[in-house]
XYZ file of C-alpha atoms in Angstrom:
325
model
C -22.814 -9.476 113.171
C -25.633 -8.888 115.596
C -28.455 -6.413 115.115
C -28.157 -2.959 116.747
C -28.542 -3.125 120.518
C -32.129 -2.759 121.744
C -31.096 -0.913 124.886
C -30.886 2.222 122.749
C -34.678 2.410 122.573
C -35.004 4.577 125.605
C -32.225 7.008 124.727
C -33.118 10.665 124.684
C -32.011 13.196 122.074
C -29.267 14.452 124.390
C -27.716 10.963 124.404
C -27.812 10.479 120.634
C -24.667 11.886 119.064
C -24.264 11.815 115.303
C -21.122 12.860 113.430
C -21.829 14.339 110.009
C -18.829 13.602 107.782
C -20.766 14.332 104.602
C -24.068 16.273 104.563
C -27.148 14.924 102.848
C -30.232 16.790 101.502
C -31.469 19.848 103.504
C -34.828 18.328 104.468
C -33.161 15.215 105.844
C -30.418 17.207 107.547
C -33.203 19.175 109.308
C -34.804 15.855 110.403
C -31.476 14.681 111.847
C -30.988 18.029 113.559
C -34.387 17.718 115.194
C -33.823 14.186 116.475
C -30.137 13.984 117.371
C -27.144 15.995 118.533
C -25.209 16.666 115.341
C -21.487 17.288 115.198
C -20.601 18.815 111.826
C -17.210 17.511 110.837
C -18.049 18.690 107.310
C -18.185 22.295 108.633
C -15.546 22.168 111.321
C -12.740 24.728 111.207
C -10.600 22.341 113.257
C -11.636 18.711 112.834
C -9.074 17.482 115.345
C -10.544 19.649 118.113
C -14.053 18.460 117.306
C -13.047 14.781 117.452
C -10.984 15.314 120.611
C -13.981 16.929 122.318
C -16.798 14.676 121.149
C -15.232 11.578 119.508
C -16.123 9.309 122.438
C -19.787 10.333 122.320
C -20.318 9.519 118.649
C -22.450 6.446 117.958
C -23.450 7.140 114.358
C -21.658 8.617 111.339
C -23.543 10.073 108.382
C -21.562 10.343 105.165
C -21.627 9.467 101.449
C -19.444 7.129 99.500
C -18.049 10.098 97.606
C -16.932 11.837 100.825
C -16.030 8.520 102.365
C -15.239 7.236 105.825
C -11.617 6.367 106.622
C -9.955 3.808 108.863
C -8.136 6.686 110.536
C -11.411 8.347 111.569
C -12.879 5.017 112.632
C -9.941 4.544 115.004
C -10.817 7.864 116.737
C -14.444 6.963 117.388
C -14.287 4.254 120.106
C -18.086 4.043 120.627
C -19.153 4.147 116.993
C -21.920 1.674 116.151
C -23.189 2.650 112.673
C -21.978 4.322 109.492
C -24.976 5.366 107.400
C -23.823 6.334 103.901
C -25.637 7.897 100.995
C -24.887 6.039 97.749
C -24.777 2.436 96.665
C -20.997 2.303 96.440
C -18.838 1.290 99.404
C -15.357 1.628 97.985
C -14.993 4.958 99.811
C -15.814 3.350 103.167
C -13.615 1.231 105.352
C -16.189 -1.513 105.445
C -13.970 -4.405 106.445
C -12.374 -2.452 109.286
C -15.852 -1.464 110.473
C -17.042 -5.045 110.437
C -13.986 -6.212 112.312
C -14.845 -3.692 115.036
C -18.529 -4.619 115.104
C -19.593 -1.371 113.488
C -22.585 -1.632 111.135
C -22.510 -0.040 107.698
C -25.610 0.873 105.737
C -25.889 2.268 102.209
C -28.760 3.249 99.877
C -29.205 0.657 97.169
C -32.231 0.149 94.865
C -33.685 3.666 95.074
C -31.180 4.875 92.457
C -31.374 1.940 90.070
C -33.740 3.475 87.550
C -32.033 6.862 87.262
C -28.584 5.277 86.818
C -29.965 2.863 84.207
C -31.570 5.779 82.413
C -28.236 7.607 82.388
C -26.524 4.527 80.905
C -29.059 4.388 78.039
C -28.879 8.160 77.569
C -25.087 8.010 77.254
C -25.301 4.978 74.953
C -27.748 6.680 72.586
C -26.047 10.063 72.747
C -22.665 8.529 71.954
C -23.666 6.083 69.223
C -26.157 8.459 67.531
C -23.784 11.411 68.017
C -26.311 13.651 69.726
C -23.904 16.413 70.774
C -22.130 16.726 67.356
C -25.580 16.951 65.815
C -26.538 19.717 68.199
C -23.338 21.607 67.347
C -23.958 21.028 63.648
C -27.256 22.897 63.909
C -26.044 25.652 66.275
C -22.876 26.266 64.289
C -24.764 26.839 61.034
C -23.312 23.788 59.316
C -26.757 22.512 58.377
C -27.448 25.725 56.436
C -23.937 25.979 54.900
C -22.958 22.319 54.437
C -26.237 20.352 54.435
C -26.687 17.163 56.388
C -24.097 16.049 58.905
C -22.194 12.766 58.380
C -24.210 9.656 59.086
C -24.004 7.952 62.483
C -24.670 4.425 63.664
C -27.818 2.408 64.368
C -28.461 1.008 67.832
C -31.000 -1.699 67.033
C -29.408 -5.127 66.481
C -26.121 -4.189 68.121
C -24.651 -6.473 70.748
C -24.464 -5.005 74.222
C -22.184 -6.309 76.950
C -22.885 -5.371 80.525
C -19.988 -5.642 82.949
C -21.722 -6.187 86.290
C -25.290 -7.544 86.150
C -26.388 -6.457 89.559
C -29.487 -4.439 90.332
C -28.409 -1.544 88.090
C -27.092 -3.812 85.391
C -30.420 -5.665 85.194
C -32.249 -2.315 84.944
C -29.945 -1.330 82.052
C -30.583 -4.688 80.337
C -34.356 -4.278 80.689
C -34.186 -0.872 78.954
C -31.731 -2.045 76.322
C -34.102 -4.864 75.280
C -36.677 -2.215 74.283
C -34.127 -0.700 71.897
C -33.510 -4.059 70.190
C -30.071 -4.715 71.609
C -28.788 -8.262 72.063
C -27.417 -8.609 75.616
C -24.601 -10.561 77.274
C -22.914 -9.982 80.608
C -19.715 -10.372 82.564
C -19.644 -11.286 86.255
C -17.843 -13.310 88.860
C -20.500 -16.015 88.661
C -23.253 -17.067 86.321
C -26.797 -16.082 87.251
C -28.994 -19.109 86.405
C -32.186 -17.032 86.564
C -30.888 -14.799 83.744
C -31.299 -15.795 80.084
C -28.435 -13.613 78.781
C -25.158 -15.331 77.859
C -22.606 -15.140 80.664
C -18.859 -14.499 80.249
C -16.317 -14.988 83.001
C -13.674 -13.245 80.880
C -14.212 -9.569 80.253
C -11.947 -9.385 77.217
C -13.817 -12.273 75.625
C -17.106 -10.383 76.185
C -15.615 -7.232 74.667
C -14.554 -9.167 71.570
C -18.129 -10.385 71.056
C -20.054 -7.128 71.566
C -20.368 -3.699 69.942
C -21.014 -1.716 73.069
C -19.729 -2.321 76.602
C -21.509 -0.768 79.563
C -19.522 -0.786 82.815
C -21.769 -1.123 85.863
C -19.172 -2.510 88.282
C -18.402 -1.184 91.764
C -15.059 0.380 92.568
C -12.392 -1.039 94.825
C -9.198 -3.118 94.392
C -10.850 -6.132 92.684
C -12.058 -4.013 89.795
C -9.250 -1.386 89.694
C -8.430 -0.690 86.006
C -10.141 -3.887 85.005
C -11.117 -2.251 81.741
C -7.676 -1.633 80.244
C -6.092 -1.650 76.868
C -6.753 -5.282 76.091
C -10.495 -4.952 76.781
C -10.771 -1.618 74.981
C -8.939 -2.873 71.910
C -11.138 -5.987 71.921
C -14.131 -3.724 71.424
C -12.460 -2.554 68.220
C -12.628 0.593 66.089
C -16.404 0.273 65.698
C -16.985 -0.352 69.419
C -18.241 1.965 72.178
C -17.702 2.190 75.909
C -20.200 3.505 78.487
C -19.220 3.847 82.122
C -21.748 4.575 84.869
C -19.930 2.383 87.456
C -16.765 3.843 88.921
C -13.987 5.765 87.190
C -11.385 3.540 88.830
C -12.655 0.506 86.848
C -11.406 1.966 83.543
C -7.720 2.613 82.843
C -8.175 6.247 81.838
C -4.814 6.743 80.055
C -5.470 3.606 78.031
C -8.943 4.915 77.161
C -7.561 8.232 76.006
C -5.006 6.488 73.825
C -7.381 4.043 72.115
C -9.874 6.865 71.454
C -7.134 9.179 70.134
C -5.768 6.482 67.848
C -9.197 5.477 66.434
C -9.094 2.056 68.006
C -12.413 2.806 69.694
C -15.351 4.624 68.066
C -16.555 6.552 71.106
C -17.341 6.664 74.832
C -20.053 7.908 77.169
C -18.688 8.644 80.652
C -20.394 9.671 83.863
C -17.476 8.744 86.146
C -13.741 9.450 86.041
C -10.532 8.379 87.794
C -9.809 11.691 89.512
C -13.086 13.510 89.878
C -13.836 16.307 89.236
C -10.707 16.402 87.098
C -11.203 15.121 83.572
C -8.265 14.646 81.128
C -8.130 17.501 78.601
C -7.855 14.959 75.831
C -11.354 13.662 76.661
C -12.712 17.215 76.835
C -11.426 17.852 73.326
C -12.951 14.754 71.653
C -16.245 15.077 69.826
C -16.860 11.311 69.984
C -17.023 11.374 73.791
C -20.074 12.351 75.868
C -19.324 13.534 79.388
C -21.442 13.841 82.514
C -20.362 15.072 86.014
C -21.050 11.849 87.970
C -24.716 12.643 88.143
C -26.446 9.431 87.109
C -28.524 9.379 90.352
C -28.738 13.185 90.370
C -32.452 13.797 90.182
C -34.487 15.540 92.867
C -36.622 12.499 93.456
C -33.807 9.947 93.731
C -31.491 12.096 95.908
C -34.443 12.737 98.241
C -35.086 8.973 98.501
C -31.399 8.267 99.111
C -31.111 10.844 101.839
C -34.287 9.609 103.501
C -32.917 6.073 103.524
C -29.765 7.389 105.291
C -32.036 8.955 107.939
C -34.241 5.887 108.197
C -31.252 3.655 108.820
C -30.084 5.996 111.624
C -33.590 5.850 113.106
C -33.644 2.063 112.912
C -30.386 1.891 114.806
C -31.465 4.217 117.609
C -34.843 2.384 117.926
C -33.108 -0.976 118.176
C -34.717 -2.174 114.939
C -32.928 -4.049 112.108
C -31.223 -1.777 109.594
C -33.158 -1.331 106.391
C -30.217 -1.729 104.030
C -27.095 -3.098 105.802
C -23.993 -3.680 103.742
């Protein structure tokens, strides 16, 4: 695919139409408002009327992977050239359809690696060391009445499997090393520059580790990849942490293995039907839950939103996109 057309360099604000499908941070929205003509699909009372009136003018779409960008909407924007999305994931975007039409797609990788990796380690430690039950033990007066709470598990020396050793997976591994974890990984191909053992079979990895961290993207290739066979392979002393996508884990299977004691615990930042979480998971004290907020810090969300804006600016200036998909 060619780079954005350089004849856009001389375009004025009045000629630069951007469709906002999903809003980003206020400061970056203000920057977009100052530079371009924004059409707020996210605020429209009648989206069909908005698209009918302005669809042919739209060159750029701003969205997020969570809000998404559909093939149906793509088909109604005949002059679209760029989809600039906040987030590293692309399973919510019709990427292949865009590419087939010559529409560029940009996302926001790298700037969120550290925060997501921190969340993975936080969930790992909170789950294995039973942080929340300990908090409740103190607050509920059990320490005074009953003495020390039951013992939990040690992290150091445990075997950690990482499903998906991409940028985020490597950041998780780097942190895990500091906690004395032995690391192995699952992926489609071996990475020769990495010293960790590689598995091309996820169940085999699960059988050989104590803790499995899922750092895989969503989409059809990974849909419910972590199902009963993988979860049971972790065993009754094993733990699951998911900071990838909720769709990667078979949620009913996870509930069942946790309920039956075939898995020791889980730390989850993502779910199959967000924001809806199965009541069974809400009721378990061996599960730590977060509201899909691994990248949810002020600093990182600012950097992600700015990268969305910078990719839009690159397109309109005729420069190469900073982070094309």
